[in-house]
Coordinates of C-alpha atoms and ligand atoms in Angstrom, one line a residue:
X1 CA 148.2 119.8 80.7
X2 CA 151.0 122.1 79.7
X3 CA 150.9 125.9 79.8
X4 CA 151.0 126.4 76.0
X5 CA 148.0 124.1 75.5
X6 CA 145.8 126.0 78.0
X7 CA 146.9 129.3 76.6
X8 CA 145.8 128.3 73.2
X9 CA 142.4 127.0 74.4
X10 CA 141.9 130.4 76.1
X11 CA 143.0 132.3 73.0
X12 CA 140.7 130.2 70.8
X13 CA 137.7 130.9 73.0
X14 CA 138.5 134.7 73.0
X15 CA 138.7 134.5 69.2
X16 CA 135.4 132.7 68.9
X17 CA 133.7 135.3 71.2
X18 CA 135.3 138.1 69.1
X19 CA 134.0 136.8 65.8
X20 CA 130.5 136.1 67.2
X21 CA 130.5 139.6 68.7
X22 CA 131.5 141.2 65.4
X23 CA 128.9 139.2 63.5
X24 CA 126.3 140.4 66.0
X25 CA 127.4 144.0 65.6
X26 CA 128.8 144.6 69.1
X27 CA 131.3 147.4 69.5
X28 CA 135.0 146.8 70.4
X29 CA 134.3 148.0 73.9
X30 CA 131.6 145.4 74.4
X31 CA 133.7 142.7 72.9
X32 CA 136.7 143.6 75.1
X33 CA 134.3 143.6 78.1
X34 CA 133.3 140.0 77.5
X35 CA 136.7 138.6 76.4
X36 CA 138.9 139.7 79.4
X37 CA 138.4 138.8 83.1
X38 CA 137.1 141.5 85.5
X39 CA 139.1 140.3 88.5
X40 CA 142.0 137.9 88.9
X41 CA 142.8 136.7 92.4
X42 CA 146.0 134.6 92.6
X43 CA 147.7 134.0 95.9
X44 CA 150.3 131.6 97.2
X45 CA 149.2 130.7 100.7
X46 CA 150.9 128.7 103.4
X47 CA 148.9 125.6 104.5
X48 CA 150.8 124.6 107.8
X49 CA 149.1 121.1 107.7
X50 CA 150.9 120.2 104.5
X51 CA 154.0 122.3 105.3
X52 CA 154.1 124.4 102.2
X53 CA 152.5 127.2 100.2
X54 CA 149.8 126.3 97.8
X55 CA 148.7 128.4 94.8
X56 CA 145.1 129.4 95.1
X57 CA 143.0 131.1 92.4
X58 CA 139.7 132.8 91.7
X59 CA 139.1 134.3 88.3
X60 CA 135.9 136.5 88.2
X61 CA 135.4 136.7 84.5
X62 CA 132.2 138.7 84.0
X63 CA 129.2 139.6 86.2
X64 CA 127.1 141.5 83.7
X65 CA 124.3 138.9 83.9
X66 CA 124.5 138.4 87.7
X67 CA 126.8 137.4 90.5
X68 CA 129.9 135.5 89.4
X69 CA 129.4 131.7 89.4
X70 CA 131.7 128.7 88.9
X71 CA 133.4 125.7 90.5
X72 CA 136.7 125.1 92.3
X73 CA 139.2 122.6 91.0
X74 CA 141.9 120.8 93.1
X75 CA 144.4 119.5 90.6
X76 CA 148.2 119.5 90.1
X77 CA 147.8 121.1 86.7
X78 CA 145.7 124.1 87.9
X79 CA 147.3 127.4 86.8
X80 CA 146.1 130.8 85.9
X81 CA 145.5 130.2 82.2
X82 CA 143.5 127.1 83.0
X83 CA 141.4 128.9 85.6
X84 CA 140.8 131.8 83.2
X85 CA 139.8 129.4 80.4
X86 CA 137.3 127.7 82.7
X87 CA 136.0 131.0 84.0
X88 CA 135.2 132.3 80.5
X89 CA 133.5 129.0 79.8
X90 CA 131.3 129.5 82.8
X91 CA 130.3 133.0 81.5
X92 CA 129.3 131.4 78.2
X93 CA 127.5 128.5 79.9
X94 CA 125.3 130.7 82.2
X95 CA 124.6 133.1 79.3
X96 CA 123.7 130.3 76.9
X97 CA 121.2 128.6 79.2
X98 CA 119.7 131.9 80.3
X99 CA 120.3 131.9 84.1
X100 CA 121.0 135.2 85.8
X101 CA 124.6 134.5 86.8
X102 CA 128.0 135.5 85.6
X103 CA 131.1 133.4 85.1
X104 CA 134.0 132.6 87.4
X105 CA 136.3 129.7 88.3
X106 CA 138.6 128.8 91.2
X107 CA 141.3 126.3 92.0
X108 CA 144.2 125.2 94.1
X109 CA 147.3 123.6 92.6
X110 CA 147.5 120.3 94.5
X111 CA 147.3 116.6 93.8
X112 CA 144.6 115.5 96.3
X113 CA 145.8 111.9 96.0
X114 CA 149.0 112.8 97.9
X115 CA 147.2 114.1 101.0
X116 CA 145.1 112.9 103.9
X117 CA 141.4 113.9 104.4
X118 CA 142.6 116.3 107.2
X119 CA 145.1 117.9 104.9
X120 CA 142.5 118.4 102.1
X121 CA 140.2 119.9 104.7
X122 CA 142.9 122.4 105.6
X123 CA 143.4 123.4 102.0
X124 CA 139.6 123.8 101.6
X125 CA 139.4 126.0 104.7
X126 CA 142.4 128.1 103.7
X127 CA 140.9 128.6 100.2
X128 CA 137.6 129.8 101.7
X129 CA 139.4 132.2 104.2
X130 CA 141.7 133.6 101.5
X131 CA 138.7 134.3 99.2
X132 CA 136.2 135.4 101.9
X133 CA 136.3 139.0 100.9
X134 CA 135.8 138.2 97.2
X135 CA 132.9 135.7 97.4
X136 CA 129.4 136.0 98.8
X137 CA 125.8 135.2 98.0
X138 CA 125.4 138.4 96.0
X139 CA 129.0 138.5 94.8
X140 CA 130.5 135.3 93.7
X141 CA 129.2 131.7 94.4
X142 CA 131.7 128.8 94.1
X143 CA 130.7 125.2 93.6
X144 CA 132.4 121.8 93.1
X145 CA 134.6 120.9 90.1
X146 CA 137.2 118.3 89.4
X147 CA 138.3 116.6 92.7
X148 CA 136.1 118.7 94.9
X149 CA 132.7 117.6 96.3
X150 CA 129.9 118.2 98.8
X151 CA 132.2 117.5 101.8
X152 CA 134.7 120.1 100.5
X153 CA 131.9 122.6 100.0
X154 CA 130.8 122.0 103.6
X155 CA 134.3 122.8 105.0
X156 CA 134.4 125.9 102.8
X157 CA 130.9 127.1 103.9
X158 CA 131.8 126.5 107.5
X159 CA 135.1 128.5 107.2
X160 CA 133.5 131.3 105.3
X161 CA 130.6 131.7 107.8
X162 CA 133.1 131.6 110.7
X163 CA 135.2 134.3 109.0
X164 CA 132.3 136.7 108.2
X165 CA 130.3 135.9 111.3
X166 CA 126.9 135.1 109.8
X167 CA 124.9 132.4 108.2
X168 CA 125.1 132.6 104.4
X169 CA 124.2 129.2 102.9
X170 CA 123.8 130.7 99.4
X171 CA 127.5 131.6 99.2
X172 CA 128.4 128.2 97.8
X173 CA 126.5 125.5 95.9
X174 CA 126.9 121.7 95.6
X175 CA 126.4 121.4 99.4
X176 CA 125.0 118.3 101.0
X177 CA 121.3 118.4 101.6
X178 CA 121.8 118.9 105.4
X179 CA 123.6 122.2 104.8
X180 CA 121.1 123.6 102.3
X181 CA 122.0 121.6 99.2
X182 CA 119.4 121.0 96.5
X183 CA 117.9 117.6 95.7
X184 CA 119.3 116.5 92.4
X185 CA 122.5 118.6 92.4
X186 CA 124.9 115.6 92.7
X187 CA 123.7 114.0 89.4
X188 CA 122.7 117.3 87.7
X189 CA 125.5 117.7 85.2
X190 CA 125.0 114.1 84.0
X191 CA 121.2 114.3 84.0
X192 CA 121.3 117.7 82.2
X193 CA 123.7 116.2 79.6
X194 CA 121.4 113.3 79.0
X195 CA 118.4 115.6 78.5
X196 CA 120.5 117.5 75.9
X197 CA 121.6 114.3 74.2
X198 CA 118.0 112.9 74.0
X199 CA 116.8 116.2 72.5
X200 CA 119.5 116.2 69.8
X201 CA 118.7 112.5 69.0
X202 CA 115.0 113.5 68.7
X203 CA 116.1 116.2 66.2
X204 CA 118.3 113.7 64.4
X205 CA 116.4 110.5 64.4
X206 CA 118.9 108.9 62.0
X207 CA 121.3 108.8 64.9
X208 CA 118.9 107.6 67.6
X209 CA 119.1 103.8 67.0
X210 CA 122.8 103.6 67.9
X211 CA 123.4 102.7 71.4
X212 CA 127.0 102.0 72.2
X213 CA 128.6 104.6 74.4
X214 CA 132.2 105.2 75.6
X215 CA 132.7 107.5 78.6
X216 CA 136.1 108.9 79.4
X217 CA 136.2 109.7 83.2
X218 CA 134.4 107.9 85.9
X219 CA 134.2 110.6 88.6
X220 CA 130.9 112.2 89.7
X221 CA 129.9 113.3 86.2
X222 CA 131.0 110.2 84.2
X223 CA 129.7 107.6 86.6
X224 CA 126.2 109.2 87.0
X225 CA 126.0 109.6 83.2
X226 CA 126.9 106.0 82.7
X227 CA 124.2 104.8 85.2
X228 CA 121.5 107.1 83.8
X229 CA 122.3 106.1 80.2
X230 CA 122.4 102.4 81.0
X231 CA 119.0 102.7 82.6
X232 CA 117.7 104.2 79.4
X233 CA 118.8 101.2 77.4
X234 CA 122.3 102.3 76.1
X235 CA 125.2 100.0 76.4
X236 CA 128.3 101.4 78.1
X237 CA 131.1 99.7 76.3
X238 CA 134.1 101.7 77.6
X239 CA 134.9 103.7 80.7
X240 CA 138.1 105.1 82.3
X241 CA 139.6 106.6 85.4
X242 CA 142.8 108.6 85.7
X243 CA 144.8 105.4 85.8
X244 CA 143.5 103.7 82.7
X245 CA 140.5 102.5 80.6
X246 CA 138.5 99.3 80.1
X247 CA 136.5 98.2 77.1
X248 CA 134.0 95.4 76.5
X249 CA 131.8 95.2 73.5
X250 CA 128.8 93.7 75.4
X251 CA 128.9 96.5 78.0
X252 CA 129.5 96.9 81.7
X253 CA 127.4 96.8 84.8
X254 CA 128.3 100.4 85.6
X255 CA 126.2 100.6 88.8
X256 CA 128.2 98.0 90.6
X257 CA 131.5 99.5 89.3
X258 CA 130.4 102.9 90.7
X259 CA 129.5 101.3 94.0
X260 CA 132.9 99.7 94.3
X261 CA 134.7 102.9 93.2
X262 CA 132.8 104.8 96.0
X263 CA 134.0 102.6 98.7
X264 CA 137.6 101.9 97.6
X265 CA 140.4 103.6 95.8
X266 CA 140.8 100.7 93.4
X267 CA 141.6 101.6 89.8
X268 CA 139.5 100.1 87.0
X269 CA 142.5 98.2 85.7
X270 CA 143.0 96.6 89.2
X271 CA 139.2 95.9 89.5
X272 CA 139.3 93.9 86.2
X273 CA 142.8 92.6 86.3
X274 CA 141.6 88.9 86.2
X275 CA 138.7 89.3 83.8
X276 CA 139.9 88.1 80.4
X277 CA 137.1 89.4 78.2
X278 CA 137.7 93.0 79.3
X279 CA 140.4 94.9 77.4
X280 CA 142.7 97.0 79.6
X281 CA 143.8 100.0 77.6
X282 CA 145.0 103.5 78.0
X283 CA 142.8 106.6 78.3
X284 CA 144.0 107.7 74.8
X285 CA 143.2 104.4 73.3
X286 CA 139.7 104.4 74.7
X287 CA 138.7 107.5 72.7
X288 CA 139.3 105.7 69.4
X289 CA 137.6 102.4 70.2
X290 CA 134.4 101.5 68.3
X291 CA 131.2 103.2 69.6
X292 CA 128.3 105.4 68.5
X293 CA 128.4 108.1 71.2
X294 CA 131.6 109.3 72.9
X295 CA 131.4 111.2 76.1
X296 CA 134.5 112.9 77.4
X297 CA 133.8 113.5 81.1
X298 CA 137.3 114.1 82.4
X299 CA 139.8 116.9 81.6
X300 CA 140.4 119.4 78.8
X301 CA 142.2 118.9 75.5
X302 CA 141.6 115.1 75.1
X303 CA 140.3 115.2 71.5
X304 CA 143.0 116.9 69.4
X305 CA 144.3 116.9 65.8
X306 CA 146.3 113.8 66.8
X307 CA 143.3 111.5 67.4
X308 CA 140.2 113.3 65.9
X309 CA 140.5 111.4 62.6
X310 CA 140.4 108.0 64.4
X311 CA 137.3 108.6 66.4
X312 CA 134.5 106.3 65.4
X313 CA 131.7 108.0 67.3
X314 CA 129.0 109.8 65.3
X315 CA 128.0 111.9 68.3
X316 CA 130.2 113.5 70.9
X317 CA 128.7 114.8 74.1
X318 CA 131.2 117.1 76.0
X319 CA 130.5 116.6 79.7
X320 CA 134.0 117.8 80.5
X321 CA 135.0 121.4 80.0
X322 CA 137.0 122.1 76.8
X323 CA 137.8 118.5 76.0
X324 CA 138.1 119.2 72.3
X325 CA 140.7 121.6 70.8
X326 CA 140.0 123.8 67.8
X327 CA 141.9 121.8 65.3
X328 CA 140.0 118.7 66.3
X329 CA 136.7 120.6 66.1
X330 CA 137.5 121.4 62.4
X331 CA 138.4 117.7 61.6
X332 CA 135.2 116.4 63.3
X333 CA 133.1 119.0 61.4
X334 CA 134.6 117.8 58.2
X335 CA 133.8 114.1 59.2
X336 CA 130.2 115.1 59.9
X337 CA 130.4 114.2 63.6
X338 CA 127.7 115.8 65.7
X339 CA 129.5 117.5 68.5
X340 CA 127.4 118.8 71.4
X341 CA 129.6 121.5 73.0
X342 CA 130.5 121.6 76.7
X343 CA 128.8 124.9 77.5
X344 CA 125.5 123.3 76.5
X345 CA 126.1 119.6 77.3
X346 CA 127.4 120.1 80.9
X347 CA 125.3 123.1 81.9
X348 CA 123.0 121.0 84.0
X349 CA 125.4 121.3 87.0
X350 CA 125.3 125.0 87.2
X351 CA 121.6 125.0 86.4
X352 CA 120.9 123.0 89.6
X353 CA 123.5 125.2 91.4
X354 CA 121.3 128.1 90.4
X355 CA 118.2 126.3 91.8
X356 CA 120.2 125.6 95.0
X357 CA 121.1 129.3 95.3
X358 CA 117.4 130.4 94.7
X359 CA 116.3 127.9 97.4
X360 CA 118.9 129.2 99.9
X361 CA 117.9 132.8 99.3
X362 CA 114.2 131.8 99.9
X363 CA 115.0 129.3 102.7
X364 CA 112.3 127.2 101.0
X365 CA 113.1 123.9 99.5
X366 CA 111.8 122.1 96.4
X367 CA 111.0 118.5 95.8
X368 CA 113.2 116.3 93.6
X369 CA 110.4 116.4 91.0
X370 CA 110.3 120.2 91.0
X371 CA 114.1 120.3 90.5
X372 CA 114.0 117.7 87.7
X373 CA 111.2 119.3 85.8
X374 CA 112.8 122.7 85.9
X375 CA 116.2 121.3 84.9
X376 CA 114.5 119.5 82.0
X377 CA 112.8 122.7 80.9
X378 CA 116.0 124.8 80.9
X379 CA 118.1 122.2 79.1
X380 CA 115.4 121.6 76.5
X381 CA 114.9 125.2 75.8
X382 CA 118.6 125.9 75.4
X383 CA 119.1 122.8 73.2
X384 CA 116.2 123.8 71.0
X385 CA 117.6 127.3 70.5
X386 CA 121.1 126.0 69.7
X387 CA 119.8 123.3 67.3
X388 CA 117.4 125.7 65.5
X389 CA 120.0 128.4 65.0
X390 CA 122.5 125.8 63.7
X391 CA 120.0 124.7 61.1
X392 CA 119.0 128.2 60.1
X393 CA 122.5 129.5 59.6
X394 CA 124.3 126.3 58.8
X395 CA 126.5 126.5 61.9
X396 CA 127.9 123.7 64.0
X397 CA 126.2 123.4 67.4
X398 CA 129.3 125.0 69.0
X399 CA 129.2 128.0 66.7
X400 CA 125.4 128.4 67.3
X401 CA 126.0 128.2 71.0
X402 CA 128.7 130.8 70.9
X403 CA 126.4 133.1 69.0
X404 CA 123.5 132.8 71.5
X405 CA 125.8 133.1 74.6
X406 CA 127.7 136.1 73.2
X407 CA 124.5 137.8 72.2
X408 CA 122.9 137.6 75.7
X409 CA 126.0 138.5 77.8
X410 CA 127.1 141.1 75.2
X411 CA 123.7 142.9 75.4
X412 CA 123.9 142.9 79.2
X413 CA 127.4 144.4 79.2
X414 CA 126.4 147.0 76.6
X415 CA 123.3 148.0 78.6
X416 CA 125.5 148.6 81.5
X417 CA 127.4 151.2 79.5
X418 CA 130.2 149.2 78.0
X419 CA 129.4 150.2 74.5
Ligands
LIG1 N1 132.0 123.0 88.0 C1 130.7 122.9 87.3 C2 130.9 123.4 85.9 O1 131.9 123.5 85.4 C3 129.6 123.5 88.1 C4 129.7 125.0 88.4 C5 128.7 125.5 89.3 O2 127.8 124.8 89.7 O3 128.8 126.7 89.7 O4 129.9 123.7 85.3

C-alpha cells in the first residue's frame, strides 16, 4: 500500500479518537496523550545472511493501561506510517476488550517469499536483538502478525533470552506450546471473530438465516475462520490468497484446501486450474461477488470508495486490521451494511495472547476448555457493550467501539496525570 493511503488511515483514526475524546469531555492533554505514540524505534540493520540492511520498527503507542502489546509484521510494504497505524489500533483493541495491556506494533520491511527459511530466521533474530532493550515481559510484548508465526516467535524468544541472559517466556506471545504457548492461540483471532459474529447475529436475527460467506485472505486467520464457520453450517463461497481468488456458489471444502496450503506453496489459482466450475478471479473482484457475509482477513485498505457500493454482503466482519477506509465506511453505513469493526472483530488474537502472558507469568497452564471459555466471555462482553451503546446512541458499531475504547484508555491516561 502506498504511503499516502497509510497516512490517511492513521489521520482518520486520530480524528476519530479526538472526536470521541471531545464528546467524552477529555482535556486536550489527555486527547494528545492517546493520539500520538509514546516511543518510535526505527532502525536500518544489516542482516549479513541476506547481504543488506533491513528497516526494522517498533512503535510503542501507549502503555497507560499496561505493558505495550502487539504483533510484528514481515511485509514489503511495512513503513513507519503503517506500523503507527497498527499500533494505535492495538491500543484501541486492548482498551475496548478490557485487558490490562497497552498498544504497540512492530515490523520488518521484507518480502519473506524472496528468502530461505535460514534467512528469515536471521531477520527474526536480528529484530529481537535490535529491540531487546525495548521489549520485556513488563515492558512490551510482541506477537505474530502478517507473515510471522510460532516458529518466528521461537527464534525471537531464543535470541532475546540469549541477549539478556535469563529465561523470560512472557516476553513474546504466539509461541508454540513447547516454549510456553497457550492452547487455542493459533486459532484465537478466528475463533474470537466467530464469537463476535454469532453474538451480533443473535442481536439481529433478521440477518441470521443468511449463510454464504466470502473470506479475503487464507493465511492463519482466514483459513481457521473458514474452517470454524463451515463447521457451524455456513457455506464458504469465496476465498483468496495473495495471488488470486476463487469463487463457487455451492461452497468449498476449506479444510482440505487448508491442508494442501500448509504443505505446499501452491496458489489457489494453481490448485483449481483444471476445475471448471470454480471461477478464478482477482482479489478485488472477490469482494463484490454475491454473498451474505464478507470477511476481509488480509491487509488494510481493501474496501474503499471505489468498491463499497458494489459490495453485496449485509454483514462485514473485519478480521484484518483497517481493511475499510473512512469513505467506504460512510457508504456502507448509508447502505445499511452492518460492519463489525476490526478492533472488536479480530481482538480474539490479543485476548489469547494476554492469556498466554498470564500463564507464562504464573508458570501454570490452562486447559483448552479454560482458554476457550475465557475467550468466549471476553468477546461476548465486549460485543454486548458495543452493540448496546450503538443502539442507545444510534451509532455504528465502529463509532460505539471508539467511544468505549477511548473512554477506558483516556481515563487511565488522565489518572496518571495527563489531564
Ligand atoms: N497481530 C495480532 C493483532 O493484530 C495479535 C497481536 C497480539 O497478540 O499481541 O491483533
